[in-house]
Tab-separated table of C-alpha atoms in Angstrom:
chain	number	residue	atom	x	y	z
P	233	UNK	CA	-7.245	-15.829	13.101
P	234	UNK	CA	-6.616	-19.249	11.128
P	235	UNK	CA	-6.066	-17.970	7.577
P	236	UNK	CA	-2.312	-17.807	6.980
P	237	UNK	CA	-0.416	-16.461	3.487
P	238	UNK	CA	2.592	-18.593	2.751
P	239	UNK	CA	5.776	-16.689	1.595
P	240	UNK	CA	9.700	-17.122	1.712
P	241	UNK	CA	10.809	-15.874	4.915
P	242	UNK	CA	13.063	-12.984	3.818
P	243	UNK	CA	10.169	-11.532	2.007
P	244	UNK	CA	8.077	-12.390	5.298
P	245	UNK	CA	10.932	-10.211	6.801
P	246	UNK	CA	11.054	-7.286	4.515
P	247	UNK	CA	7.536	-7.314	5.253
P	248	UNK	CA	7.580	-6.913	8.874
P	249	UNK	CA	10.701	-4.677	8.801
P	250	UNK	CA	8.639	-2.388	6.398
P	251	UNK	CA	10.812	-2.763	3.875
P	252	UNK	CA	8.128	-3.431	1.188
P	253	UNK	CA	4.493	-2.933	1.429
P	254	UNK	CA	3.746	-5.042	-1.701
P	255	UNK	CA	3.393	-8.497	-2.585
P	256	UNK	CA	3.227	-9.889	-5.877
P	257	UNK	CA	1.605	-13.276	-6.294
P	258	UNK	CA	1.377	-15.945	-9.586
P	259	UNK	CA	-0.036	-18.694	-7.407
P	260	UNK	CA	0.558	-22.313	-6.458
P	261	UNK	CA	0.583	-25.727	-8.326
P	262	UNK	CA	-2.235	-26.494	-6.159
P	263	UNK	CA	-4.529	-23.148	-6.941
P	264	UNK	CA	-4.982	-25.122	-10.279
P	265	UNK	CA	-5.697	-23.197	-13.850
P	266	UNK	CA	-7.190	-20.145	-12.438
P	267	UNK	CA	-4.033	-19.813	-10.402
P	268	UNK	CA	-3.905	-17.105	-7.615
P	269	UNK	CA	-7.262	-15.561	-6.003
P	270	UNK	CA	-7.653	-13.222	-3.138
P	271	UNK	CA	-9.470	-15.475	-1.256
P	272	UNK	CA	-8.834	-13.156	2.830
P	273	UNK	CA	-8.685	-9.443	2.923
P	274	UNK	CA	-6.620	-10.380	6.262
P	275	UNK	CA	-3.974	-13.221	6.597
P	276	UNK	CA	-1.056	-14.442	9.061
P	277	UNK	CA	2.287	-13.733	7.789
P	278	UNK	CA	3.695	-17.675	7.288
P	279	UNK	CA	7.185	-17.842	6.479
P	280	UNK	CA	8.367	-20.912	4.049
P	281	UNK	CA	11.571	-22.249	3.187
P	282	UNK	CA	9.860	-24.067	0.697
P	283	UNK	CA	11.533	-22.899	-3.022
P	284	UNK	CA	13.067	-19.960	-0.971
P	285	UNK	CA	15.866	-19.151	-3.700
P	286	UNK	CA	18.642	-16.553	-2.070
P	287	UNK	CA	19.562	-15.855	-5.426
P	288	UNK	CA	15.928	-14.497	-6.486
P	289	UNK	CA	16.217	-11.423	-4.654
P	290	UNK	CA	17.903	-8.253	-4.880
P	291	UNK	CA	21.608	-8.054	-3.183
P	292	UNK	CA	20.006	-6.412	0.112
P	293	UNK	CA	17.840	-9.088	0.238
P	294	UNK	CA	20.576	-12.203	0.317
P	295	UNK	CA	22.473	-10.449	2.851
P	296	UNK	CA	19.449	-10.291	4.687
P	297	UNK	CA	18.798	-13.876	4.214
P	298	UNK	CA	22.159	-14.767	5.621
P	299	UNK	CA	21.880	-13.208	8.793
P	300	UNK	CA	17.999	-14.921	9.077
P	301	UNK	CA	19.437	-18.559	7.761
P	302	UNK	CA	21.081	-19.448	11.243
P	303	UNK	CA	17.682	-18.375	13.298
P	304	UNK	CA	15.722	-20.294	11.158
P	305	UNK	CA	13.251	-22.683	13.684
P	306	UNK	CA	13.486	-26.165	12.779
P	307	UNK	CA	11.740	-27.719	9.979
P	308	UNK	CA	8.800	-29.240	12.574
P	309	UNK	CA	7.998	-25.844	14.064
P	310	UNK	CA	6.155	-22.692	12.379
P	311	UNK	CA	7.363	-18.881	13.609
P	312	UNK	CA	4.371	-16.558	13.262
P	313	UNK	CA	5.224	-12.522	13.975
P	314	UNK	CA	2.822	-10.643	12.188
P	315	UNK	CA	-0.204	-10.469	9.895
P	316	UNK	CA	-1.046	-8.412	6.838
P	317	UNK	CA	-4.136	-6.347	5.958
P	318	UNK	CA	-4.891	-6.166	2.239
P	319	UNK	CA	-5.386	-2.279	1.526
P	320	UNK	CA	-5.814	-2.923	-2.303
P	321	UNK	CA	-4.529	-5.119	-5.346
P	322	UNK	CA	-4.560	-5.262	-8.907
P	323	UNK	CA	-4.173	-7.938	-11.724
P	324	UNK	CA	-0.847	-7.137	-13.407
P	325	UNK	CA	-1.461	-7.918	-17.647
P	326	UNK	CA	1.666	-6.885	-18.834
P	327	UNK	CA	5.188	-7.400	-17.024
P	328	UNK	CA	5.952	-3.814	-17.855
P	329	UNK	CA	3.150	-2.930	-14.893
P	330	UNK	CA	4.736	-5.431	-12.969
P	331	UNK	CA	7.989	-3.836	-13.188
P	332	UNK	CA	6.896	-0.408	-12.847
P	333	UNK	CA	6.765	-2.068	-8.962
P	334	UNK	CA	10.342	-2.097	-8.603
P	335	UNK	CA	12.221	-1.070	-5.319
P	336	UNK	CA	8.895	-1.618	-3.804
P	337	UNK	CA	9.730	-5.532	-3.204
P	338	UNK	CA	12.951	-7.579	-2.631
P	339	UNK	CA	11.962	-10.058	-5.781
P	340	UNK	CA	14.634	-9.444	-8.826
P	341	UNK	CA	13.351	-8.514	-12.307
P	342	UNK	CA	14.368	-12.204	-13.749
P	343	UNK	CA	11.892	-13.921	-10.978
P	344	UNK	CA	9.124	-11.365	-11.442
P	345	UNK	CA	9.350	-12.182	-15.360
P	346	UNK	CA	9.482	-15.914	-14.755
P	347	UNK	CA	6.607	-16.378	-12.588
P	348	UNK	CA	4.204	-13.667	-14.920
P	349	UNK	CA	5.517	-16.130	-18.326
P	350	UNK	CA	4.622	-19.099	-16.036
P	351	UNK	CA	1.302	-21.002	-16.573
P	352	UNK	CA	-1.769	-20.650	-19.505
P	353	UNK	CA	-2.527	-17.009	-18.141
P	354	UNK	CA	0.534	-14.164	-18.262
P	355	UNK	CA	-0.005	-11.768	-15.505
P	356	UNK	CA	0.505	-11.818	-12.020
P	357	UNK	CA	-1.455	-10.110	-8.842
P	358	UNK	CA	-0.045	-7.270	-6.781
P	359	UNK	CA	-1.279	-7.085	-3.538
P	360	UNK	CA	-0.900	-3.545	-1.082
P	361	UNK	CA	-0.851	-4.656	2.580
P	362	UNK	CA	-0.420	-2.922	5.801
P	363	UNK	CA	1.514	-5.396	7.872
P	364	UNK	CA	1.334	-5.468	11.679
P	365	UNK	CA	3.872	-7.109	13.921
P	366	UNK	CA	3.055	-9.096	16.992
P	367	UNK	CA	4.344	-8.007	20.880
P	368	UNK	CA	6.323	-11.325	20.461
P	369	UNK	CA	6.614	-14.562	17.711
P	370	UNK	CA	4.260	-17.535	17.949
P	371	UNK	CA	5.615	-20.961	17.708
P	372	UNK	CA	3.747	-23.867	16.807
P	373	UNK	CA	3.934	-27.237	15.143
P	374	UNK	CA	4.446	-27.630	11.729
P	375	UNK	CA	1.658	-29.937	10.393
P	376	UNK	CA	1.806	-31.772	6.832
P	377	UNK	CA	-1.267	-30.186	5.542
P	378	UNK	CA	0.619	-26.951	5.875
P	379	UNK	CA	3.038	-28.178	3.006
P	380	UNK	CA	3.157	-28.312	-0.472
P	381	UNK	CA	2.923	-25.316	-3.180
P	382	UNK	CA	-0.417	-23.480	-2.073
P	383	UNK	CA	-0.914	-19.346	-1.325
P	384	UNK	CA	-3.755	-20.218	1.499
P	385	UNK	CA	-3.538	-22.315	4.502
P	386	UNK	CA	-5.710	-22.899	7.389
P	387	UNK	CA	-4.088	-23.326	10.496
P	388	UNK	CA	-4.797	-26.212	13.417
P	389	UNK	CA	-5.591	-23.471	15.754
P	390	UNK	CA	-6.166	-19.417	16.384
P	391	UNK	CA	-3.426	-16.886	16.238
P	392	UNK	CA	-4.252	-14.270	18.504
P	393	UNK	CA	-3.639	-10.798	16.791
P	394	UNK	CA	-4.728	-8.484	19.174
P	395	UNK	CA	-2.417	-6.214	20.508
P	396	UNK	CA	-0.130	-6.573	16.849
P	397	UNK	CA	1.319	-2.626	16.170
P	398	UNK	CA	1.418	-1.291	12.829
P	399	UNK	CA	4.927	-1.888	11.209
P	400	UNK	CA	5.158	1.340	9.875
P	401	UNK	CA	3.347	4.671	11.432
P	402	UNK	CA	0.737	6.434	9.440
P	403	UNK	CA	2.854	8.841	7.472
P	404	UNK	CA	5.338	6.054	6.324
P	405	UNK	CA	2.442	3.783	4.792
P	406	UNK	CA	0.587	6.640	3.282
P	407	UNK	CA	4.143	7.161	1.399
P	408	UNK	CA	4.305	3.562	0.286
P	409	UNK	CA	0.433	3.374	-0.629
P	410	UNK	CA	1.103	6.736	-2.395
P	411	UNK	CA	4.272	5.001	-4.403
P	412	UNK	CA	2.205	1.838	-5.248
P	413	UNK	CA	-0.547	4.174	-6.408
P	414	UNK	CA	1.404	5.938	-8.749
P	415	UNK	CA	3.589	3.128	-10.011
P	416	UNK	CA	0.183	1.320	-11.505
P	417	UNK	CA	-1.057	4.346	-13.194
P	418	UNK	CA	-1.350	4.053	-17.075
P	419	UNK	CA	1.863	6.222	-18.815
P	420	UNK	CA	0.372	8.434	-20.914
């Protein structure tokens, strides 16, 4: 696999610790007007420092970050662990719908309103994944073309994912699909 997903790495880890099941996407600078699309229905996990804000996600979440921070690889190399499966998604119109998504992500309620208010169109896309976790993390060079503000990358070469386990057992994502389910239904 080539197609990576760029995200900070503490929700990269919240991911593949099965914290959260969710993610919730406005798009990059350089995804132009139409912003974010779901371009792969299956994507490496690639974990950015790039605008990673501690203070944009909920208390668990920056003491999370601090014990990640020190074992960090160096700016010039990328840590791969896992990949995500897209189960399903929805377009977000309204950031009550958005925050009907709460404890189901490590985002705080002030971020989640700023990126849905940001650019021409006010929503934002919320995307149910089933995560899998490599048998152990692949390192490889960080190349320039990886940079910049963008959802989608292609990487120089193929990740292997086979032999990646499910980060949470069948029971324990049917609960999570279940939650995001019922958190998007309209309130009568």
């Amino acid at each position: 696999m080539r197609v990576a997903f760029k995200e900070w790495a503490v929700v990269v880890d919240a991911l593949l610790s099965g914290e959260q099941a969710v993610i919730l996407r406005k798009g990059g600078l350089h995804e132009g007007h139409g912003g974010f699309r779901l371009e792969h229905p299956e994507f490496l996990l690639f974990p950015t420092l790039f605008h990673q804000q501690r203070e944009a996600v909920v208390p668990a979440a920056q003491t999370r970050y601090d014990e990640l921070a020190p074992h960090f690889p160096p700016p010039e190399t990328v840590r791969l662990e896992g990949f995500a499966r897209v189960i399903g998604w929805r377009r977000l119109e309204s950031l009550a719908e958005a925050w009907q998504l709460r404890g189901q992500h490590v985002w705080r309620d002030d971020v989640i309103a700023e990126r849905f208010d940001w650019g021409r169109e006010k929503q934002i896309h919320a995307l149910a994944v089933r995560v899998h976790r490599f048998d152990a993390p692949i390192e490889m060079p960080m190349h320039p073309a990886y940079g910049g503000c963008k959802s989608w990358i292609e990487l120089a070469e193929d990740v292997p994912i086979t032999g990646a386990q499910p980060v949470l057992d069948e029971a324990a994502f049917a609960a999570k699909m279940e939650q995001f389910q019922k958190s998007l239904e309209p309130v009568p």
